[in-house]
């Protein structure tokens, strides 16, 4: 049953002693997801004044501000709003389950994936899980690390597949697999035929850098112990853009996502070379709020992911 259908069922109950109806809850969630009242009104096919009235009503009921308007940036949630919206998302999930006639714990999961890891692992992992649990439903959302942290705090996602650096201490981490950083070089580069390369040698080359939150600092830290200043030639949020720029001679690159060897989108070759010594490693991991593991579907997906990542390649 679609959530819009659920809302329709509940509209008849607004005369009970319940201060909010599910339409108002849906509007709040839409504003949180889209970041503005205008975008929320378009997404829900309702008027912008109706959205503003719903926000005002909810803030009246809760007695605190849920959003603040930032000029040029739209609507941002207050700390109280983040906490309350997380609870309302759980309410939405419970409503889905109750009105679908299911028994036991709802069999649906929202998985956030770090954008550089997502294409490599998430679709196959979710596909295998759904083969094993055909009664389950999994929704995948992509974001950078900071966005995933925000979504976890807001309750927009149940789990996040990410690297374990920079994760706030209030999240629970389930390690899945070590991720070893490596260098990317164009074919014919003087370092490309070596069995491994030193960070000091890479630091003398122009560097193509991933500029996603937390990722940028990690890759820079691999080079900044060198005796020469790091020369960042270009920055990008796309792995394939980085690979293509390296292959076409714009500089050298660093990645941690374990990608198979192969040409870039334009057919140009790129060479993967291990880093010399013992560069700092991180784990590919699942992160979640402690409350999320109360749901059997979350427990089942976490256990399934641990088993899948432990299999030999």
mmCIF file of C-alpha atoms in Angstrom:
data_model
loop_
_atom_site.group_PDB
_atom_site.id
_atom_site.type_symbol
_atom_site.label_atom_id
_atom_site.label_comp_id
_atom_site.label_asym_id
_atom_site.label_seq_id
_atom_site.Cartn_x
_atom_site.Cartn_y
_atom_site.Cartn_z
ATOM 1 C CA UNK A 1 0.000 0.000 0.000
ATOM 2 C CA UNK A 2 1.369 3.443 -0.935
ATOM 3 C CA UNK A 3 1.889 5.989 1.805
ATOM 4 C CA UNK A 4 -0.540 8.335 0.073
ATOM 5 C CA UNK A 5 -3.185 5.598 0.408
ATOM 6 C CA UNK A 6 -2.323 5.204 4.072
ATOM 7 C CA UNK A 7 -2.848 8.922 4.547
ATOM 8 C CA UNK A 8 -6.240 8.680 2.897
ATOM 9 C CA UNK A 9 -7.315 5.962 5.306
ATOM 10 C CA UNK A 10 -6.294 8.092 8.250
ATOM 11 C CA UNK A 11 -7.880 11.319 7.081
ATOM 12 C CA UNK A 12 -11.224 10.168 8.527
ATOM 13 C CA UNK A 13 -9.770 10.034 12.008
ATOM 14 C CA UNK A 14 -8.867 13.675 12.405
ATOM 15 C CA UNK A 15 -11.861 14.274 14.669
ATOM 16 C CA UNK A 16 -10.341 12.013 17.341
ATOM 17 C CA UNK A 17 -8.222 13.370 20.166
ATOM 18 C CA UNK A 18 -5.104 13.277 18.012
ATOM 19 C CA UNK A 19 -3.587 16.752 17.518
ATOM 20 C CA UNK A 20 -2.067 16.005 14.080
ATOM 21 C CA UNK A 21 -3.179 14.047 11.050
ATOM 22 C CA UNK A 22 -1.032 12.001 8.731
ATOM 23 C CA UNK A 23 -1.224 14.557 5.945
ATOM 24 C CA UNK A 24 0.528 17.059 8.192
ATOM 25 C CA UNK A 25 3.147 14.439 9.032
ATOM 26 C CA UNK A 26 3.673 13.767 5.324
ATOM 27 C CA UNK A 27 4.157 17.493 4.704
ATOM 28 C CA UNK A 28 6.760 17.742 7.461
ATOM 29 C CA UNK A 29 8.689 14.817 6.006
ATOM 30 C CA UNK A 30 8.521 16.326 2.529
ATOM 31 C CA UNK A 31 9.907 19.668 3.739
ATOM 32 C CA UNK A 32 12.721 17.850 5.536
ATOM 33 C CA UNK A 33 13.527 15.799 2.421
ATOM 34 C CA UNK A 34 13.327 18.611 -0.136
ATOM 35 C CA UNK A 35 14.669 21.472 1.959
ATOM 36 C CA UNK A 36 11.985 24.016 1.059
ATOM 37 C CA UNK A 37 8.254 24.640 1.282
ATOM 38 C CA UNK A 38 8.062 25.275 -2.468
ATOM 39 C CA UNK A 39 9.687 21.957 -3.357
ATOM 40 C CA UNK A 40 7.527 20.114 -0.818
ATOM 41 C CA UNK A 41 4.352 21.635 -2.268
ATOM 42 C CA UNK A 42 5.368 20.479 -5.758
ATOM 43 C CA UNK A 43 6.244 16.991 -4.543
ATOM 44 C CA UNK A 44 2.892 16.598 -2.772
ATOM 45 C CA UNK A 45 0.831 18.487 -5.355
ATOM 46 C CA UNK A 46 -0.493 20.902 -2.772
ATOM 47 C CA UNK A 47 -0.272 24.651 -2.253
ATOM 48 C CA UNK A 48 2.678 26.319 -0.564
ATOM 49 C CA UNK A 49 0.395 28.067 1.991
ATOM 50 C CA UNK A 50 -0.932 24.617 2.964
ATOM 51 C CA UNK A 51 2.633 23.476 3.595
ATOM 52 C CA UNK A 52 3.364 26.544 5.721
ATOM 53 C CA UNK A 53 0.148 26.028 7.704
ATOM 54 C CA UNK A 54 1.049 22.392 8.369
ATOM 55 C CA UNK A 55 4.476 23.409 9.674
ATOM 56 C CA UNK A 56 2.914 26.081 11.895
ATOM 57 C CA UNK A 57 0.365 23.598 13.254
ATOM 58 C CA UNK A 58 3.005 20.991 14.044
ATOM 59 C CA UNK A 59 5.223 23.546 15.757
ATOM 60 C CA UNK A 60 2.214 24.696 17.782
ATOM 61 C CA UNK A 61 1.523 21.106 18.887
ATOM 62 C CA UNK A 62 5.138 20.368 19.772
ATOM 63 C CA UNK A 63 5.761 23.759 21.332
ATOM 64 C CA UNK A 64 9.127 24.216 19.618
ATOM 65 C CA UNK A 65 10.524 25.247 16.265
ATOM 66 C CA UNK A 66 11.089 22.355 13.847
ATOM 67 C CA UNK A 67 12.570 24.406 11.000
ATOM 68 C CA UNK A 68 14.413 27.658 10.513
ATOM 69 C CA UNK A 69 14.459 29.543 7.218
ATOM 70 C CA UNK A 70 17.993 30.293 5.977
ATOM 71 C CA UNK A 71 18.122 32.899 3.168
ATOM 72 C CA UNK A 72 19.444 31.254 0.024
ATOM 73 C CA UNK A 73 19.388 27.773 1.577
ATOM 74 C CA UNK A 74 15.723 27.085 2.251
ATOM 75 C CA UNK A 75 14.369 25.326 5.321
ATOM 76 C CA UNK A 76 16.766 23.668 7.733
ATOM 77 C CA UNK A 77 15.756 21.558 10.713
ATOM 78 C CA UNK A 78 16.535 22.622 14.241
ATOM 79 C CA UNK A 79 18.165 20.037 16.550
ATOM 80 C CA UNK A 80 14.735 19.470 18.084
ATOM 81 C CA UNK A 81 13.279 19.130 14.604
ATOM 82 C CA UNK A 82 15.824 16.453 13.691
ATOM 83 C CA UNK A 83 14.873 14.481 16.781
ATOM 84 C CA UNK A 84 11.139 14.846 16.220
ATOM 85 C CA UNK A 85 11.300 14.075 12.486
ATOM 86 C CA UNK A 86 13.171 10.844 13.245
ATOM 87 C CA UNK A 87 10.257 9.812 15.481
ATOM 88 C CA UNK A 88 7.734 10.747 12.813
ATOM 89 C CA UNK A 89 9.549 8.626 10.230
ATOM 90 C CA UNK A 90 9.220 5.661 12.564
ATOM 91 C CA UNK A 91 5.510 6.481 12.878
ATOM 92 C CA UNK A 92 5.225 6.437 9.083
ATOM 93 C CA UNK A 93 6.864 2.996 8.946
ATOM 94 C CA UNK A 94 4.540 1.627 11.598
ATOM 95 C CA UNK A 95 1.524 3.029 9.735
ATOM 96 C CA UNK A 96 2.634 1.289 6.539
ATOM 97 C CA UNK A 97 2.906 -1.994 8.388
ATOM 98 C CA UNK A 98 -0.373 -1.775 10.312
ATOM 99 C CA UNK A 99 -2.432 -0.844 7.280
ATOM 100 C CA UNK A 100 -0.795 -3.429 5.016
ATOM 101 C CA UNK A 101 -2.208 -6.174 7.255
ATOM 102 C CA UNK A 102 1.234 -7.619 7.982
ATOM 103 C CA UNK A 103 2.195 -9.478 11.106
ATOM 104 C CA UNK A 104 5.361 -9.145 13.109
ATOM 105 C CA UNK A 105 7.896 -6.405 12.407
ATOM 106 C CA UNK A 106 7.643 -4.431 9.152
ATOM 107 C CA UNK A 107 9.761 -5.980 6.387
ATOM 108 C CA UNK A 108 11.082 -2.819 4.779
ATOM 109 C CA UNK A 109 14.410 -1.047 5.037
ATOM 110 C CA UNK A 110 15.899 2.208 3.791
ATOM 111 C CA UNK A 111 19.605 1.844 3.035
ATOM 112 C CA UNK A 112 21.846 4.857 2.544
ATOM 113 C CA UNK A 113 24.997 4.266 0.523
ATOM 114 C CA UNK A 114 28.127 6.362 0.171
ATOM 115 C CA UNK A 115 28.183 7.511 -3.445
ATOM 116 C CA UNK A 116 31.656 6.109 -4.222
ATOM 117 C CA UNK A 117 30.810 2.716 -2.703
ATOM 118 C CA UNK A 118 27.255 2.452 -3.956
ATOM 119 C CA UNK A 119 27.764 1.226 -7.545
ATOM 120 C CA UNK A 120 30.433 -1.249 -6.455
ATOM 121 C CA UNK A 121 28.522 -3.010 -3.686
ATOM 122 C CA UNK A 122 24.967 -1.854 -2.963
ATOM 123 C CA UNK A 123 22.883 -3.126 -5.929
ATOM 124 C CA UNK A 124 24.364 -6.621 -5.819
ATOM 125 C CA UNK A 125 24.113 -6.818 -2.025
ATOM 126 C CA UNK A 126 20.477 -5.715 -2.006
ATOM 127 C CA UNK A 127 19.614 -8.007 -4.928
ATOM 128 C CA UNK A 128 21.010 -11.032 -3.094
ATOM 129 C CA UNK A 129 19.228 -10.045 0.100
ATOM 130 C CA UNK A 130 15.887 -9.737 -1.681
ATOM 131 C CA UNK A 131 16.438 -13.143 -3.282
ATOM 132 C CA UNK A 132 16.817 -14.565 0.222
ATOM 133 C CA UNK A 133 13.978 -12.449 1.680
ATOM 134 C CA UNK A 134 11.362 -11.988 -1.074
ATOM 135 C CA UNK A 135 8.923 -10.557 1.483
ATOM 136 C CA UNK A 136 11.260 -7.626 2.183
ATOM 137 C CA UNK A 137 11.441 -4.201 0.558
ATOM 138 C CA UNK A 138 14.670 -2.195 0.413
ATOM 139 C CA UNK A 139 14.984 1.390 -0.778
ATOM 140 C CA UNK A 140 18.460 2.735 -1.685
ATOM 141 C CA UNK A 141 19.447 6.393 -1.228
ATOM 142 C CA UNK A 142 22.855 7.786 -2.253
ATOM 143 C CA UNK A 143 24.784 10.550 -0.530
ATOM 144 C CA UNK A 144 28.198 11.704 0.634
ATOM 145 C CA UNK A 145 29.352 10.810 4.127
ATOM 146 C CA UNK A 146 28.047 13.953 5.823
ATOM 147 C CA UNK A 147 24.677 13.563 4.129
ATOM 148 C CA UNK A 148 24.456 9.955 5.323
ATOM 149 C CA UNK A 149 25.271 11.040 8.881
ATOM 150 C CA UNK A 150 22.489 13.637 8.691
ATOM 151 C CA UNK A 151 20.016 11.116 7.266
ATOM 152 C CA UNK A 152 20.797 8.633 10.030
ATOM 153 C CA UNK A 153 20.265 11.313 12.673
ATOM 154 C CA UNK A 154 16.982 12.371 11.063
ATOM 155 C CA UNK A 155 15.738 8.782 10.724
ATOM 156 C CA UNK A 156 15.468 9.101 6.947
ATOM 157 C CA UNK A 157 17.564 5.938 6.524
ATOM 158 C CA UNK A 158 17.843 2.837 8.726
ATOM 159 C CA UNK A 159 21.374 1.826 7.767
ATOM 160 C CA UNK A 160 24.277 3.417 5.901
ATOM 161 C CA UNK A 161 26.899 1.570 3.857
ATOM 162 C CA UNK A 162 30.022 3.713 4.085
ATOM 163 C CA UNK A 163 33.657 4.003 5.121
ATOM 164 C CA UNK A 164 34.268 4.160 8.835
ATOM 165 C CA UNK A 165 36.147 7.476 8.973
ATOM 166 C CA UNK A 166 34.639 10.557 10.537
ATOM 167 C CA UNK A 167 31.600 8.694 11.885
ATOM 168 C CA UNK A 168 29.992 10.389 14.924
ATOM 169 C CA UNK A 169 30.347 8.440 18.144
ATOM 170 C CA UNK A 170 26.592 8.107 18.669
ATOM 171 C CA UNK A 171 26.260 5.681 15.734
ATOM 172 C CA UNK A 172 26.809 1.931 16.003
ATOM 173 C CA UNK A 173 29.324 0.513 13.490
ATOM 174 C CA UNK A 174 29.404 -2.993 12.003
ATOM 175 C CA UNK A 175 32.729 -3.489 10.128
ATOM 176 C CA UNK A 176 32.438 -5.456 6.895
ATOM 177 C CA UNK A 177 35.756 -5.367 5.031
ATOM 178 C CA UNK A 178 39.088 -3.554 5.050
ATOM 179 C CA UNK A 179 39.561 -0.917 2.355
ATOM 180 C CA UNK A 180 43.147 -0.332 1.203
ATOM 181 C CA UNK A 181 43.945 2.942 -0.576
ATOM 182 C CA UNK A 182 45.874 2.756 -3.835
ATOM 183 C CA UNK A 183 47.303 5.034 -6.518
ATOM 184 C CA UNK A 184 45.943 5.544 -10.029
ATOM 185 C CA UNK A 185 48.383 6.432 -12.805
ATOM 186 C CA UNK A 186 48.154 7.006 -16.551
ATOM 187 C CA UNK A 187 49.693 4.385 -18.814
ATOM 188 C CA UNK A 188 53.303 5.206 -19.557
ATOM 189 C CA UNK A 189 53.827 7.143 -16.301
ATOM 190 C CA UNK A 190 57.269 6.612 -14.792
ATOM 191 C CA UNK A 191 55.731 5.118 -11.623
ATOM 192 C CA UNK A 192 53.188 2.876 -13.372
ATOM 193 C CA UNK A 193 55.517 -0.117 -13.785
ATOM 194 C CA UNK A 194 56.608 -0.239 -10.143
ATOM 195 C CA UNK A 195 55.150 -2.932 -7.834
ATOM 196 C CA UNK A 196 54.192 -0.157 -5.389
ATOM 197 C CA UNK A 197 54.592 3.600 -5.091
ATOM 198 C CA UNK A 198 55.600 5.771 -2.171
ATOM 199 C CA UNK A 199 53.401 8.603 -0.987
ATOM 200 C CA UNK A 200 56.469 10.855 -1.251
ATOM 201 C CA UNK A 201 56.732 10.132 -4.984
ATOM 202 C CA UNK A 202 53.020 10.704 -5.581
ATOM 203 C CA UNK A 203 53.172 14.012 -3.720
ATOM 204 C CA UNK A 204 55.607 15.341 -6.317
ATOM 205 C CA UNK A 205 52.975 14.896 -9.044
ATOM 206 C CA UNK A 206 49.841 16.969 -9.704
ATOM 207 C CA UNK A 207 47.025 15.206 -7.831
ATOM 208 C CA UNK A 208 43.396 14.658 -8.854
ATOM 209 C CA UNK A 209 41.526 14.645 -5.543
ATOM 210 C CA UNK A 210 38.128 13.345 -4.435
ATOM 211 C CA UNK A 211 36.501 16.382 -2.823
ATOM 212 C CA UNK A 212 33.593 14.738 -0.963
ATOM 213 C CA UNK A 213 33.224 15.590 2.756
ATOM 214 C CA UNK A 214 35.637 13.550 4.899
ATOM 215 C CA UNK A 215 37.053 11.773 1.822
ATOM 216 C CA UNK A 216 39.111 14.801 0.819
ATOM 217 C CA UNK A 217 40.828 15.044 4.196
ATOM 218 C CA UNK A 218 41.564 11.309 4.252
ATOM 219 C CA UNK A 219 43.280 11.235 0.856
ATOM 220 C CA UNK A 220 45.217 14.406 1.593
ATOM 221 C CA UNK A 221 46.445 12.859 4.849
ATOM 222 C CA UNK A 222 48.060 10.050 2.836
ATOM 223 C CA UNK A 223 50.256 12.588 1.044
ATOM 224 C CA UNK A 224 50.847 15.375 3.534
ATOM 225 C CA UNK A 225 53.611 13.608 5.425
ATOM 226 C CA UNK A 226 55.797 13.974 2.334
ATOM 227 C CA UNK A 227 58.632 16.503 2.307
ATOM 228 C CA UNK A 228 57.064 18.496 -0.554
ATOM 229 C CA UNK A 229 53.753 20.379 -0.580
ATOM 230 C CA UNK A 230 50.855 18.549 -2.223
ATOM 231 C CA UNK A 231 49.829 20.038 -5.579
ATOM 232 C CA UNK A 232 46.098 19.551 -6.075
ATOM 233 C CA UNK A 233 45.541 19.965 -9.815
ATOM 234 C CA UNK A 234 41.816 19.187 -9.926
ATOM 235 C CA UNK A 235 39.050 18.071 -7.576
ATOM 236 C CA UNK A 236 35.961 15.994 -8.332
ATOM 237 C CA UNK A 237 33.149 14.163 -6.553
ATOM 238 C CA UNK A 238 33.032 11.413 -9.190
ATOM 239 C CA UNK A 239 35.218 8.300 -9.238
ATOM 240 C CA UNK A 240 34.831 7.936 -12.996
ATOM 241 C CA UNK A 241 35.779 11.565 -13.586
ATOM 242 C CA UNK A 242 38.878 11.049 -11.450
ATOM 243 C CA UNK A 243 39.800 7.870 -13.347
ATOM 244 C CA UNK A 244 39.307 9.542 -16.715
ATOM 245 C CA UNK A 245 41.316 12.621 -15.779
ATOM 246 C CA UNK A 246 44.169 10.443 -14.564
ATOM 247 C CA UNK A 247 44.048 8.290 -17.707
ATOM 248 C CA UNK A 248 44.230 11.430 -19.853
ATOM 249 C CA UNK A 249 47.288 12.811 -18.076
ATOM 250 C CA UNK A 250 45.848 15.539 -15.837
ATOM 251 C CA UNK A 251 47.569 14.083 -12.777
ATOM 252 C CA UNK A 252 47.725 11.076 -10.471
ATOM 253 C CA UNK A 253 44.894 9.915 -8.241
ATOM 254 C CA UNK A 254 44.076 8.091 -5.015
ATOM 255 C CA UNK A 255 41.108 5.830 -4.365
ATOM 256 C CA UNK A 256 40.003 3.285 -1.765
ATOM 257 C CA UNK A 257 37.020 1.711 -3.547
ATOM 258 C CA UNK A 258 38.102 -1.714 -4.814
ATOM 259 C CA UNK A 259 37.335 -1.394 -8.517
ATOM 260 C CA UNK A 260 38.296 -4.022 -11.097
ATOM 261 C CA UNK A 261 40.940 -3.079 -13.651
ATOM 262 C CA UNK A 262 39.530 -1.765 -16.882
ATOM 263 C CA UNK A 263 39.412 1.235 -19.207
ATOM 264 C CA UNK A 264 37.631 4.482 -18.382
ATOM 265 C CA UNK A 265 34.375 5.495 -20.030
ATOM 266 C CA UNK A 266 36.270 6.962 -22.988
ATOM 267 C CA UNK A 267 38.345 3.786 -23.403
ATOM 268 C CA UNK A 268 41.570 5.254 -21.997
ATOM 269 C CA UNK A 269 43.564 2.894 -19.771
ATOM 270 C CA UNK A 270 44.339 3.692 -16.142
ATOM 271 C CA UNK A 271 46.860 1.795 -14.032
ATOM 272 C CA UNK A 272 46.214 0.804 -10.413
ATOM 273 C CA UNK A 273 49.311 0.537 -8.183
ATOM 274 C CA UNK A 274 49.432 -0.306 -4.430
ATOM 275 C CA UNK A 275 50.828 2.245 -1.991
ATOM 276 C CA UNK A 276 54.163 1.415 -0.412
ATOM 277 C CA UNK A 277 54.479 0.863 3.332
ATOM 278 C CA UNK A 278 51.435 0.694 5.561
ATOM 279 C CA UNK A 279 49.011 3.462 4.627
ATOM 280 C CA UNK A 280 46.183 3.988 7.122
ATOM 281 C CA UNK A 281 43.327 1.619 6.333
ATOM 282 C CA UNK A 282 39.655 2.018 6.936
ATOM 283 C CA UNK A 283 36.745 -0.374 6.970
ATOM 284 C CA UNK A 284 33.746 -0.586 4.750
ATOM 285 C CA UNK A 285 31.000 -0.687 7.357
ATOM 286 C CA UNK A 286 27.315 -0.409 8.131
ATOM 287 C CA UNK A 287 26.334 2.426 10.460
ATOM 288 C CA UNK A 288 23.033 2.801 12.275
ATOM 289 C CA UNK A 289 21.409 4.299 15.311
ATOM 290 C CA UNK A 290 21.155 1.899 18.243
ATOM 291 C CA UNK A 291 17.344 1.922 18.030
ATOM 292 C CA UNK A 292 17.447 0.609 14.453
ATOM 293 C CA UNK A 293 18.616 -2.853 15.510
ATOM 294 C CA UNK A 294 15.362 -3.407 17.390
ATOM 295 C CA UNK A 295 13.817 -4.219 14.024
ATOM 296 C CA UNK A 296 14.429 -7.789 12.819
ATOM 297 C CA UNK A 297 14.744 -6.631 9.193
ATOM 298 C CA UNK A 298 17.706 -4.438 10.192
ATOM 299 C CA UNK A 299 19.294 -7.300 12.096
ATOM 300 C CA UNK A 300 18.740 -9.630 9.144
ATOM 301 C CA UNK A 301 20.275 -7.236 6.602
ATOM 302 C CA UNK A 302 23.280 -6.543 8.829
ATOM 303 C CA UNK A 303 23.956 -10.263 9.323
ATOM 304 C CA UNK A 304 23.489 -10.889 5.598
ATOM 305 C CA UNK A 305 25.949 -8.116 4.692
ATOM 306 C CA UNK A 306 28.538 -9.493 7.129
ATOM 307 C CA UNK A 307 28.216 -12.929 5.533
ATOM 308 C CA UNK A 308 28.445 -11.559 1.965
ATOM 309 C CA UNK A 309 31.521 -9.437 2.617
ATOM 310 C CA UNK A 310 33.275 -12.367 4.308
ATOM 311 C CA UNK A 311 33.010 -14.487 1.146
ATOM 312 C CA UNK A 312 36.131 -14.733 -1.059
ATOM 313 C CA UNK A 313 36.014 -12.532 -4.176
#
